[in-house]
mmCIF file of C-alpha atoms and ligand atoms in Angstrom:
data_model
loop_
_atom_site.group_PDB
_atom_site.id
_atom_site.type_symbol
_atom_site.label_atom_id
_atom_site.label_comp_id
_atom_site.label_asym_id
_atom_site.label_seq_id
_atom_site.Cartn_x
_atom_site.Cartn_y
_atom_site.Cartn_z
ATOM 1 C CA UNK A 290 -15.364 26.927 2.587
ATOM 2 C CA UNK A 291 -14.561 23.931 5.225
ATOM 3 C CA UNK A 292 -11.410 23.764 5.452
ATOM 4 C CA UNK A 293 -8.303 21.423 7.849
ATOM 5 C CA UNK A 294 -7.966 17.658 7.928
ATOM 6 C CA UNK A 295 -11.233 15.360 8.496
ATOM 7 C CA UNK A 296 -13.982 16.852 10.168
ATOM 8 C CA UNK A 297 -12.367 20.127 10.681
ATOM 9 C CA UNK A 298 -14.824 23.383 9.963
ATOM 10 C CA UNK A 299 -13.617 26.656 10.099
ATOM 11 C CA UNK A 300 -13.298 28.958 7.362
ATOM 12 C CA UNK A 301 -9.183 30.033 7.399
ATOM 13 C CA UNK A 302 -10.366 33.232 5.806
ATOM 14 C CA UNK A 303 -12.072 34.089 8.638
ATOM 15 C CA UNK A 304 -9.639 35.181 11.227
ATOM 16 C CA UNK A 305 -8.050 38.668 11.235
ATOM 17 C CA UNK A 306 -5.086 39.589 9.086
ATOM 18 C CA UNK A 307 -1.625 40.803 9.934
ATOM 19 C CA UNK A 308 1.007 42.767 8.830
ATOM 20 C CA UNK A 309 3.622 39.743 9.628
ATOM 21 C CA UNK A 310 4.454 36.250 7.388
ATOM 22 C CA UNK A 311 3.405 32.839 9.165
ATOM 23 C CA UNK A 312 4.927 29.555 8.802
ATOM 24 C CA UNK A 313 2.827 26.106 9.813
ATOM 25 C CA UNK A 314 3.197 24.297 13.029
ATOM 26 C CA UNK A 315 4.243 20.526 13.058
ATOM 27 C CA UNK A 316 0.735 18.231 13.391
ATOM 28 C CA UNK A 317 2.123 15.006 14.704
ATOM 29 C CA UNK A 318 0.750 11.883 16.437
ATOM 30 C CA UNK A 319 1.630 11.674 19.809
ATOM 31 C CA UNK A 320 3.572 8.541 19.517
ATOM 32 C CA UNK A 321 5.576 9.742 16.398
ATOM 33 C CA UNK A 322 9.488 10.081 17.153
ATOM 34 C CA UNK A 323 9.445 13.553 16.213
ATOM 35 C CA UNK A 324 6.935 14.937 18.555
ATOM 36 C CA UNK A 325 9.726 14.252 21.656
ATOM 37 C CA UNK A 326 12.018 15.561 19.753
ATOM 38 C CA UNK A 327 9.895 18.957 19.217
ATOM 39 C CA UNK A 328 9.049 18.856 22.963
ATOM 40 C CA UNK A 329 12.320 18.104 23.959
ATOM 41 C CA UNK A 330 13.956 20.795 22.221
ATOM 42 C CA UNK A 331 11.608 23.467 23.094
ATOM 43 C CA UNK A 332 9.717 23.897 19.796
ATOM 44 C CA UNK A 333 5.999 24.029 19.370
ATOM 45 C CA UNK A 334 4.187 20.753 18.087
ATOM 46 C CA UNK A 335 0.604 20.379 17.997
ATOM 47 C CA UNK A 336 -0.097 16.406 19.325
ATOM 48 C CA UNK A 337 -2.750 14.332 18.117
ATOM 49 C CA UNK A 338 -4.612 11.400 19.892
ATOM 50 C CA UNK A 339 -3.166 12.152 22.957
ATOM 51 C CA UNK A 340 -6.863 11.608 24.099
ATOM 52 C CA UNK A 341 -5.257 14.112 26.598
ATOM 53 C CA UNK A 342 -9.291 15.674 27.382
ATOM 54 C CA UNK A 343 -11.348 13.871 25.674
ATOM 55 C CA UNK A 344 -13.384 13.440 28.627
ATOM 56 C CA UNK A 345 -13.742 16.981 28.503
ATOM 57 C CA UNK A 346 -15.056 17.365 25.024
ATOM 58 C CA UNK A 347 -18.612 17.138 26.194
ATOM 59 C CA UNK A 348 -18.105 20.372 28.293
ATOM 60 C CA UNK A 349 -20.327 22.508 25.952
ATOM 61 C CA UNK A 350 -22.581 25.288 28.018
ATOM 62 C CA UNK A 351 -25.332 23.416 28.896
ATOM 63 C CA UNK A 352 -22.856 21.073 30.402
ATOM 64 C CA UNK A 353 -21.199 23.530 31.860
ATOM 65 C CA UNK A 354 -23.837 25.351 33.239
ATOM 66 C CA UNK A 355 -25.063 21.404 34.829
ATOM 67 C CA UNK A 356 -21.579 20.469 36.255
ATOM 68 C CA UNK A 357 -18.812 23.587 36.535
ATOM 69 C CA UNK A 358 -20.807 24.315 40.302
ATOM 70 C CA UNK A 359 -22.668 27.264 41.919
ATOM 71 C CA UNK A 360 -19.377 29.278 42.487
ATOM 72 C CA UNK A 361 -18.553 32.421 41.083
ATOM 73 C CA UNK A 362 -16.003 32.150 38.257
ATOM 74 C CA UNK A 363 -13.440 34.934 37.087
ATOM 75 C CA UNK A 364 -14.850 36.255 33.900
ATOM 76 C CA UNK A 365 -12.977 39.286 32.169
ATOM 77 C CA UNK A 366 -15.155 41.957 30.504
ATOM 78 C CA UNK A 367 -13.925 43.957 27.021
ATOM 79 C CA UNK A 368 -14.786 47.001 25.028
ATOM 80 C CA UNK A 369 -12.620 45.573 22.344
ATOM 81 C CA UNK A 370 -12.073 41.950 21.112
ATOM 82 C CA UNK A 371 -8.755 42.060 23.025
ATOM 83 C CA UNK A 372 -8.079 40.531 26.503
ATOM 84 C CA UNK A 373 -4.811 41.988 27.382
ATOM 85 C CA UNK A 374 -4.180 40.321 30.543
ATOM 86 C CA UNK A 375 -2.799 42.171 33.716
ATOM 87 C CA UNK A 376 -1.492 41.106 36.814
ATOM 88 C CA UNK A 377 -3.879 43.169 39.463
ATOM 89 C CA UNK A 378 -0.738 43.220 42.057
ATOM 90 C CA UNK A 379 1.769 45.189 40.046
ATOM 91 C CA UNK A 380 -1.141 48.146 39.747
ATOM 92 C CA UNK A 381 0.168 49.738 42.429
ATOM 93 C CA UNK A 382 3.725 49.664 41.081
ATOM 94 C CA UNK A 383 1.865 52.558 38.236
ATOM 95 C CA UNK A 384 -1.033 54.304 39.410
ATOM 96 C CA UNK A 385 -1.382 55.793 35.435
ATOM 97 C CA UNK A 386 -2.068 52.657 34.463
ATOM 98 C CA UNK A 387 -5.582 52.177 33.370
ATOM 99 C CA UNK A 388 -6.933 48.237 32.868
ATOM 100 C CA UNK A 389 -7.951 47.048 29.260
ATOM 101 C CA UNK A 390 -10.559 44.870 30.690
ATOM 102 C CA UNK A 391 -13.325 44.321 34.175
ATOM 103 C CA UNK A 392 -11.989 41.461 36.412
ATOM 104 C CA UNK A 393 -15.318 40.293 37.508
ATOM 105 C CA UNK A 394 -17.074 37.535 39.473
ATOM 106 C CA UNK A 395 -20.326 35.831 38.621
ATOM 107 C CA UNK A 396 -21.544 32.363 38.539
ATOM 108 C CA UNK A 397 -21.957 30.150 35.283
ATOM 109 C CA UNK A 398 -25.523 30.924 35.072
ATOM 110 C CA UNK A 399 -24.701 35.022 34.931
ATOM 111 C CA UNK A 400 -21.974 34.255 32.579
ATOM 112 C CA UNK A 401 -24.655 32.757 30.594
ATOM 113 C CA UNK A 402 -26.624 35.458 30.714
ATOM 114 C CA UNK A 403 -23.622 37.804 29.113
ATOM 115 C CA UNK A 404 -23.413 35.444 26.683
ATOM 116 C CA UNK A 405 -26.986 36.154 25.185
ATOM 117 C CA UNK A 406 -27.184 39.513 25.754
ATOM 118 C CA UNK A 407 -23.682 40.912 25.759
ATOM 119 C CA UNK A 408 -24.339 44.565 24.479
ATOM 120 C CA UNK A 409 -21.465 46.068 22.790
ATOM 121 C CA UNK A 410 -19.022 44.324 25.436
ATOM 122 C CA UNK A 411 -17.122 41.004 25.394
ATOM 123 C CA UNK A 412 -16.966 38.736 27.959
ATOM 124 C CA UNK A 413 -14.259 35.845 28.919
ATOM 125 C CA UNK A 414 -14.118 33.045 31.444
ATOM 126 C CA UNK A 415 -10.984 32.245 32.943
ATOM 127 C CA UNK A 416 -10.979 30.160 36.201
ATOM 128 C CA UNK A 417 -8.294 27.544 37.014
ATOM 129 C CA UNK A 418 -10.243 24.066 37.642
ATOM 130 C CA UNK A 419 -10.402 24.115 41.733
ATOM 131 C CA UNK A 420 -12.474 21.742 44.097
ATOM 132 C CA UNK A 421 -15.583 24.066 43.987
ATOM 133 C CA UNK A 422 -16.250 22.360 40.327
ATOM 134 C CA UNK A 423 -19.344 19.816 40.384
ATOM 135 C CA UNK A 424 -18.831 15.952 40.759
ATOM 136 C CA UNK A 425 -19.321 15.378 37.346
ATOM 137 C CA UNK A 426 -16.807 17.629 36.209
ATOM 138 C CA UNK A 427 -14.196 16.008 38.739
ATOM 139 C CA UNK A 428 -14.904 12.644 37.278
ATOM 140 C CA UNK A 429 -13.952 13.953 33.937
ATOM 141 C CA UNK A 430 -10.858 15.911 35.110
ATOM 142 C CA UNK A 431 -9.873 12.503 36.900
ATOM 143 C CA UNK A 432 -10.385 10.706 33.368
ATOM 144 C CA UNK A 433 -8.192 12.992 31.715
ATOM 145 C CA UNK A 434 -5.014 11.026 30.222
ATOM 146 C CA UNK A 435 -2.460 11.929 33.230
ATOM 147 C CA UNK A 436 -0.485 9.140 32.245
ATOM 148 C CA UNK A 437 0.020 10.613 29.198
ATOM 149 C CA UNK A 438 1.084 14.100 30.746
ATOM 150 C CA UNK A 439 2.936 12.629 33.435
ATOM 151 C CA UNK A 440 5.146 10.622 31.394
ATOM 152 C CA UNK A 441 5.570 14.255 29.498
ATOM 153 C CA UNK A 442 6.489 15.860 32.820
ATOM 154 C CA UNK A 443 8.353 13.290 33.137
ATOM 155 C CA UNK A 444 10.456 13.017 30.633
ATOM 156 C CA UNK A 445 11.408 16.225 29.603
ATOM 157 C CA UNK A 446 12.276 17.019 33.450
ATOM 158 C CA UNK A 447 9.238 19.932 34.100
ATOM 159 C CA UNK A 448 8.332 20.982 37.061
ATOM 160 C CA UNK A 449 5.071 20.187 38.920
ATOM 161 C CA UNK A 450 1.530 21.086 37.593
ATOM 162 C CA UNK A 451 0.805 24.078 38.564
ATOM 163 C CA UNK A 452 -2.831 25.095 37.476
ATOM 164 C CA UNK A 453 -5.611 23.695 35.172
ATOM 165 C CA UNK A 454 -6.960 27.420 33.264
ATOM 166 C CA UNK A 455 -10.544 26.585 32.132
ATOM 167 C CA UNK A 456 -11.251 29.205 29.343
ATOM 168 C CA UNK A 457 -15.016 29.896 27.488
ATOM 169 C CA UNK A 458 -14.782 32.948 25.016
ATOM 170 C CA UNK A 459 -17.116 34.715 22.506
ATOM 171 C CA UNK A 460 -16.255 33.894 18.877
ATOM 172 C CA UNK A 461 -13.382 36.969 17.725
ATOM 173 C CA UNK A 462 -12.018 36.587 20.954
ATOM 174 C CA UNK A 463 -8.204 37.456 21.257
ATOM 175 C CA UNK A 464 -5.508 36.770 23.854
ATOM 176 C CA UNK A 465 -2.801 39.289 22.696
ATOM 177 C CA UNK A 466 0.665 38.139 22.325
ATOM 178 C CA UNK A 467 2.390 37.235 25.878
ATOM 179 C CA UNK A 468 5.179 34.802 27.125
ATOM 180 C CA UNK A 469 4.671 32.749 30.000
ATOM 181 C CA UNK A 470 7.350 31.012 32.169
ATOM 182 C CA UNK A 471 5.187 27.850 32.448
ATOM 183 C CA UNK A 472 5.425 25.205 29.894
ATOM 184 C CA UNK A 473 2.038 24.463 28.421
ATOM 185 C CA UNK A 474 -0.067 21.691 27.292
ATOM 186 C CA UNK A 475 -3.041 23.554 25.366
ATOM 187 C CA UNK A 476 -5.890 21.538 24.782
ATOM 188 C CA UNK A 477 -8.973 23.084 22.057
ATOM 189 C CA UNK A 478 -12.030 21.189 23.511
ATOM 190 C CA UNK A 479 -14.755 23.163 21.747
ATOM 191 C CA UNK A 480 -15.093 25.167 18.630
ATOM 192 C CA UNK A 481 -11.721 27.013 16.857
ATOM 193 C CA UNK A 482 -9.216 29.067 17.700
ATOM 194 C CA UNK A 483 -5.876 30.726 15.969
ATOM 195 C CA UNK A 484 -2.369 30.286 17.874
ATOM 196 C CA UNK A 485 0.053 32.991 16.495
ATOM 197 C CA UNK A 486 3.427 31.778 18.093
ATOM 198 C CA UNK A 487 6.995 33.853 17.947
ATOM 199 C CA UNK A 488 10.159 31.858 19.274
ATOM 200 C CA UNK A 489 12.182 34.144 22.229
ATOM 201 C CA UNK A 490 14.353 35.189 19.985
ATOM 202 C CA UNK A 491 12.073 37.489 18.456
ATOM 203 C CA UNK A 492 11.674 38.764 22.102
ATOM 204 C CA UNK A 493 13.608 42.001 20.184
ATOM 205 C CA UNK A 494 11.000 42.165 18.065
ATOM 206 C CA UNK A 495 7.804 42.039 20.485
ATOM 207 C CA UNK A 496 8.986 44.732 22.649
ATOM 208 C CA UNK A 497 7.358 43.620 26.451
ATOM 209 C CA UNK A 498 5.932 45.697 29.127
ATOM 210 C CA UNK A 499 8.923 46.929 31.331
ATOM 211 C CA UNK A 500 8.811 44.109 34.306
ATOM 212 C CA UNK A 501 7.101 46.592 36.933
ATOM 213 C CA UNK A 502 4.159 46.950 34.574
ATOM 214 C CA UNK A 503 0.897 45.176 35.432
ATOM 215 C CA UNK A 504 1.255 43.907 31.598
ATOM 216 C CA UNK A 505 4.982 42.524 32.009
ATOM 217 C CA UNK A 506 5.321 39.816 29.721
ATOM 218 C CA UNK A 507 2.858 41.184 27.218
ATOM 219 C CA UNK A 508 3.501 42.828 24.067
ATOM 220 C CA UNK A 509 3.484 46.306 23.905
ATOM 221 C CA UNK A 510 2.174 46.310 20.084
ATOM 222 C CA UNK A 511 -1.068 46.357 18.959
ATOM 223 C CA UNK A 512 -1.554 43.775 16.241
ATOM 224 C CA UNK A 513 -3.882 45.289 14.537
ATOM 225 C CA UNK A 514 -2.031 48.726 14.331
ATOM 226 C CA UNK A 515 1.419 48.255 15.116
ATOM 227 C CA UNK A 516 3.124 51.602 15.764
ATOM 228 C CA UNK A 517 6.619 50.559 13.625
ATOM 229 C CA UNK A 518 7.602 54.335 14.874
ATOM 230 C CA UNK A 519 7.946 53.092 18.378
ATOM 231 C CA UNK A 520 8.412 49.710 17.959
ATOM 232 C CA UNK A 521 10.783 49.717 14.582
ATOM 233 C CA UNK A 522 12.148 45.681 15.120
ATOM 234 C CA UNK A 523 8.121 44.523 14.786
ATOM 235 C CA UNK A 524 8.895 44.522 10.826
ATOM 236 C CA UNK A 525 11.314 41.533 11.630
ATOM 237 C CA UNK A 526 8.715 39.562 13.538
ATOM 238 C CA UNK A 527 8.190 35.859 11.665
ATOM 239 C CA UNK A 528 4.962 33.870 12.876
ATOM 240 C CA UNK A 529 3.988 30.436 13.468
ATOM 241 C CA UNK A 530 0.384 29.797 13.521
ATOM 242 C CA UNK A 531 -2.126 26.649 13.667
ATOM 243 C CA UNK A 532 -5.633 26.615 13.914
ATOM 244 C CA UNK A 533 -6.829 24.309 17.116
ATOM 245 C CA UNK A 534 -9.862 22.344 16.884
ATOM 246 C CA UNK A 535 -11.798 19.861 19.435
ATOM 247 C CA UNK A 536 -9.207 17.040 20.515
ATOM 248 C CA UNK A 537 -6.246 19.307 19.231
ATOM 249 C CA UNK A 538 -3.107 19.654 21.878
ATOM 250 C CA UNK A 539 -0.627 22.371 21.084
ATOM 251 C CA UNK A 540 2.415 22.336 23.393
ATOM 252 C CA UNK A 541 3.420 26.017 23.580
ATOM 253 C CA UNK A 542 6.916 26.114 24.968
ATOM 254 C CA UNK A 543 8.129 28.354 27.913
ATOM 255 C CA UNK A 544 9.262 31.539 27.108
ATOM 256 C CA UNK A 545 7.393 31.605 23.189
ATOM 257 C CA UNK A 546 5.367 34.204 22.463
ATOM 258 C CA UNK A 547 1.601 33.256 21.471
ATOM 259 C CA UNK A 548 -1.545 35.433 20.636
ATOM 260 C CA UNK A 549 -4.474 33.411 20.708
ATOM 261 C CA UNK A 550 -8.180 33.995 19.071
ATOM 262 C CA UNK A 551 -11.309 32.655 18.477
ATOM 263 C CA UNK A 552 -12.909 32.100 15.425
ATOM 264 C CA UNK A 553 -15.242 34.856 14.375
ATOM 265 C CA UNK A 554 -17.493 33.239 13.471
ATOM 266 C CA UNK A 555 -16.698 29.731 15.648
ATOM 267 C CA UNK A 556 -19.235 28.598 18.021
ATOM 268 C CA UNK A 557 -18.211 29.789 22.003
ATOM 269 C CA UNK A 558 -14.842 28.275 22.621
ATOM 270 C CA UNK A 559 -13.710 26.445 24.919
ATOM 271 C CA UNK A 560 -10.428 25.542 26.185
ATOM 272 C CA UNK A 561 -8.067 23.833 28.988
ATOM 273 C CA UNK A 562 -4.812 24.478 29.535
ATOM 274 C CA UNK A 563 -2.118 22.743 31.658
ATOM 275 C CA UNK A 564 0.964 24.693 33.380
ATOM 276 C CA UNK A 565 4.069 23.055 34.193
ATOM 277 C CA UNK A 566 6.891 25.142 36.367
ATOM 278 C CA UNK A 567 9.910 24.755 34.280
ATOM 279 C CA UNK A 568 12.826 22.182 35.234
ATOM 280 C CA UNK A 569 15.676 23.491 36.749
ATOM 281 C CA UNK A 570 18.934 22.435 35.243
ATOM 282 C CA UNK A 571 21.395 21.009 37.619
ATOM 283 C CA UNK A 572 24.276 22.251 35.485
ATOM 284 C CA UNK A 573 24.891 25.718 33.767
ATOM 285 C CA UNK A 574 25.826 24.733 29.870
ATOM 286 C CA UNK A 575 27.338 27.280 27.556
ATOM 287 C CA UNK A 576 26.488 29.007 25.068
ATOM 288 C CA UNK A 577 23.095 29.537 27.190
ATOM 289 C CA UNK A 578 20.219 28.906 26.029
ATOM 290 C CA UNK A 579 17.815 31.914 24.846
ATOM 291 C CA UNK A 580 15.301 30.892 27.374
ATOM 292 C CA UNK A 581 17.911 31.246 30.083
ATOM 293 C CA UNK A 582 19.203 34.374 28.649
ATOM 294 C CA UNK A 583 15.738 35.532 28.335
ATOM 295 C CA UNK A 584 15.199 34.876 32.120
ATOM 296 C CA UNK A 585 18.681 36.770 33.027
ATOM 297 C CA UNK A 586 17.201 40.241 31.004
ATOM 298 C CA UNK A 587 14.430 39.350 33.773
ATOM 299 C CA UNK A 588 16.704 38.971 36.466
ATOM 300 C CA UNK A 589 18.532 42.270 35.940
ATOM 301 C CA UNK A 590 15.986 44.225 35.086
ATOM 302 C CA UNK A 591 14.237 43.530 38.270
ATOM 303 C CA UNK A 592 17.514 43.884 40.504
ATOM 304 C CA UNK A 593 18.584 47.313 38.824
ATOM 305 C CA UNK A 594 14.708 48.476 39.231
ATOM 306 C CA UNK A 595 15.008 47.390 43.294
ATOM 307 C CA UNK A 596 18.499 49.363 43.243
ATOM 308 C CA UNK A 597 17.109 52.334 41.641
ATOM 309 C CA UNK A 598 13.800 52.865 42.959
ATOM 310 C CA UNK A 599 12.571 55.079 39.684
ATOM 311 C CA UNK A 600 11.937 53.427 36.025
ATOM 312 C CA UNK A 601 13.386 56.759 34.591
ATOM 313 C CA UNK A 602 16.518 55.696 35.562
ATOM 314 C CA UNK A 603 16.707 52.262 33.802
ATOM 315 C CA UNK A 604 17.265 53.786 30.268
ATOM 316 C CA UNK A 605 20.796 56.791 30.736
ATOM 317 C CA UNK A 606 22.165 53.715 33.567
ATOM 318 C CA UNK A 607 21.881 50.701 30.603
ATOM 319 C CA UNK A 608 23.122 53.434 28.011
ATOM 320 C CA UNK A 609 26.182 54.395 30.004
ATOM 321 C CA UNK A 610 26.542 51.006 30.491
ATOM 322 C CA UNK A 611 26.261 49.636 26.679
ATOM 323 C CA UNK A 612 26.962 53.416 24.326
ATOM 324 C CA UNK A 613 30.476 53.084 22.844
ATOM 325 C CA UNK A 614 31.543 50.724 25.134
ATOM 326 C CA UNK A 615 29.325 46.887 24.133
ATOM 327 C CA UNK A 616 27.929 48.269 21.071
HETATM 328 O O1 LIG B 195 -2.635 29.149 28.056
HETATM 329 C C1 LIG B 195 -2.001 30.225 27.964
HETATM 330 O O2 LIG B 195 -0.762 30.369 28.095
HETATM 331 C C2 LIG B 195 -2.732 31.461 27.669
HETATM 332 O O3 LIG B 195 -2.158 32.480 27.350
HETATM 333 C C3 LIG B 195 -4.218 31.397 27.721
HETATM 334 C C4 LIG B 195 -4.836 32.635 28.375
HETATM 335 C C5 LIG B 195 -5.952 33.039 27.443
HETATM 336 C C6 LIG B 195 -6.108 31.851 26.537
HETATM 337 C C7 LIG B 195 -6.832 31.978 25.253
HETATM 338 O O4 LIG B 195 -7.043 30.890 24.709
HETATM 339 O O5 LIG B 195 -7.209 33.084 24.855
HETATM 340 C C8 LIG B 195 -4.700 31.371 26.305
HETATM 341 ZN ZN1 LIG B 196 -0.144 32.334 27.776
#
């Protein structure tokens, strides 16, 4: 059964189901006072006819294939539908750690070529837009609507642009649930995918990677079998979810948890995203701010980690420091 506003198909019964309750995401024209409010205050608002990429919605595979260039591209390989990023640098920092996924580099045409004949693995594109696309594909990242965005970055005081992610996935595709410190414009361009989004206070609830992990920011639990043993405060977790379709812009707010997927059954997806470094406030306001108190947990974490050299310290030190005495 079709199902969203206008020409939307997808078939809502077709994405996977979890243990938590969702609420809906605010669909709101771009030029509708409460969108800037939403933005402004941090909360996630999907904008419509921002005509942010429209340019871009012509970027199926054989398009792709024509125009994204002869370079090799990042594309991530899977035994599972799950893409659990990693940061490659921090493997070092824990040599037990074994990577969900293949980081590897082909050109469009290979990529292709997984496509049709992927086997019993899953493959994912992810290559941030750089000068070694085609001509074509220039002239339609130069038509996107950067007045539009700019007068975003603008207004709400971001930082600058930091990187364009181009992402083509294999319907059931999933992006587990991470938080970024970028803000981000999220633009669907081709076929559907699911946004599961948790506000940072839940970050109690989501239980990240500690910050020396190659998976810091990312949730510990598995979705699709959380282990409530280990991870008890996952019962308390409270969704927000939309479905994106072509033309769709979700602004996912620094800091917010999201878990993205493609529709099983959607055609490939594609996606663009666009990262913004966060402002920085010229005055410290009380009470913080969960984002900034979010970003201190960071900040000490990391400093008592440098002080004590070993991870197995981290736990008796915070203990002594909170047991009977903050608690
Ligand atoms: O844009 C972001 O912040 C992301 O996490 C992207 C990385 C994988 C993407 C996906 O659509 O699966 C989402
Ligand atoms: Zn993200």
């Amino acid at each position: 059964m079709a199902s969203g506003s206008g020409d939307r198909k997808y078939d809502p019964n077709k994405f996977r189901k979890y243990t938590f309750d969702t609420e809906p995401i605010p669909r709101l024209h771009c030029y509708h006072p409460d969108t800037d409010r939403l933005i402004a205050n941090e909360r996630p608002v999907v904008i419509t006819d921002t005509h942010l990429a429209d340019t871009a919605l012509k970027w199926d595979l054989e398009y792709l294939a024509k125009h994204l260039g002869s370079g090799q591209h990042t594309v991530y390989r899977s035994k599972t539908h799950k893409f659990k990023y990693y940061d490659e640098k921090k493997i070092k920092n824990l040599p037990s750690f074994t990577p969900p996924t293949q980081v590897l580099r082909m050109t469009f045409a290979e990529f292709l070529d997984k496509l049709r004949n992927p086997g019993k693995d899953r493959y994912y594109l992810q290559q941030a837009l750089n000068d070694t696309v085609g001509k074509q594909l220039v002239l339609d990242y130069l038509g996107f609507n950067w007045d539009y965005v700019n007068e975003q970055q603008r207004k709400f005081k971001w930082g600058p642009l930091t990187s364009n992610l181009l992402l083509v996935g294999m319907p059931g595709n999933v992006t587990p649930a991470h938080y970024d410190e970028q803000q981000n414009f999220f633009a669907q361009l081709r076929g559907y995918k699911r946004v599961l989004l948790f506000p940072p206070e839940q970050f109690g609830c989501l239980y990240s990677h500690p910050i020396h992990s190659p998976h810091d920011r990312q949730s510990q639990v598995d979705f699709d079998a959380p282990d409530l043993a280990r991870f008890p405060r996952f019962r308390e977790v409270r969704g927000h979810k939309v479905v994106l379709g072509p033309g769709d812009v979700l602004y996912i707010p620094m800091y917010w948890w999201h878990h993205v997927e493609s529709l099983v059954d959607s055609e490939v997806t594609v996606s663009v995203n666009f990262w913004y470094k966060g402002g920085t406030v010229d005055k410290i306001e009380y009470p913080l701010s969960i984002q900034q108190k979010v970003a201190i947990m960071r900040n000490i974490e990391k400093m008592l980690l440098e002080a004590l050299h070993d991870p197995d310290q981290m736990a008796p030190l915070l203990c002594d420091i909170v047991k009977g005495r903050y608690d």
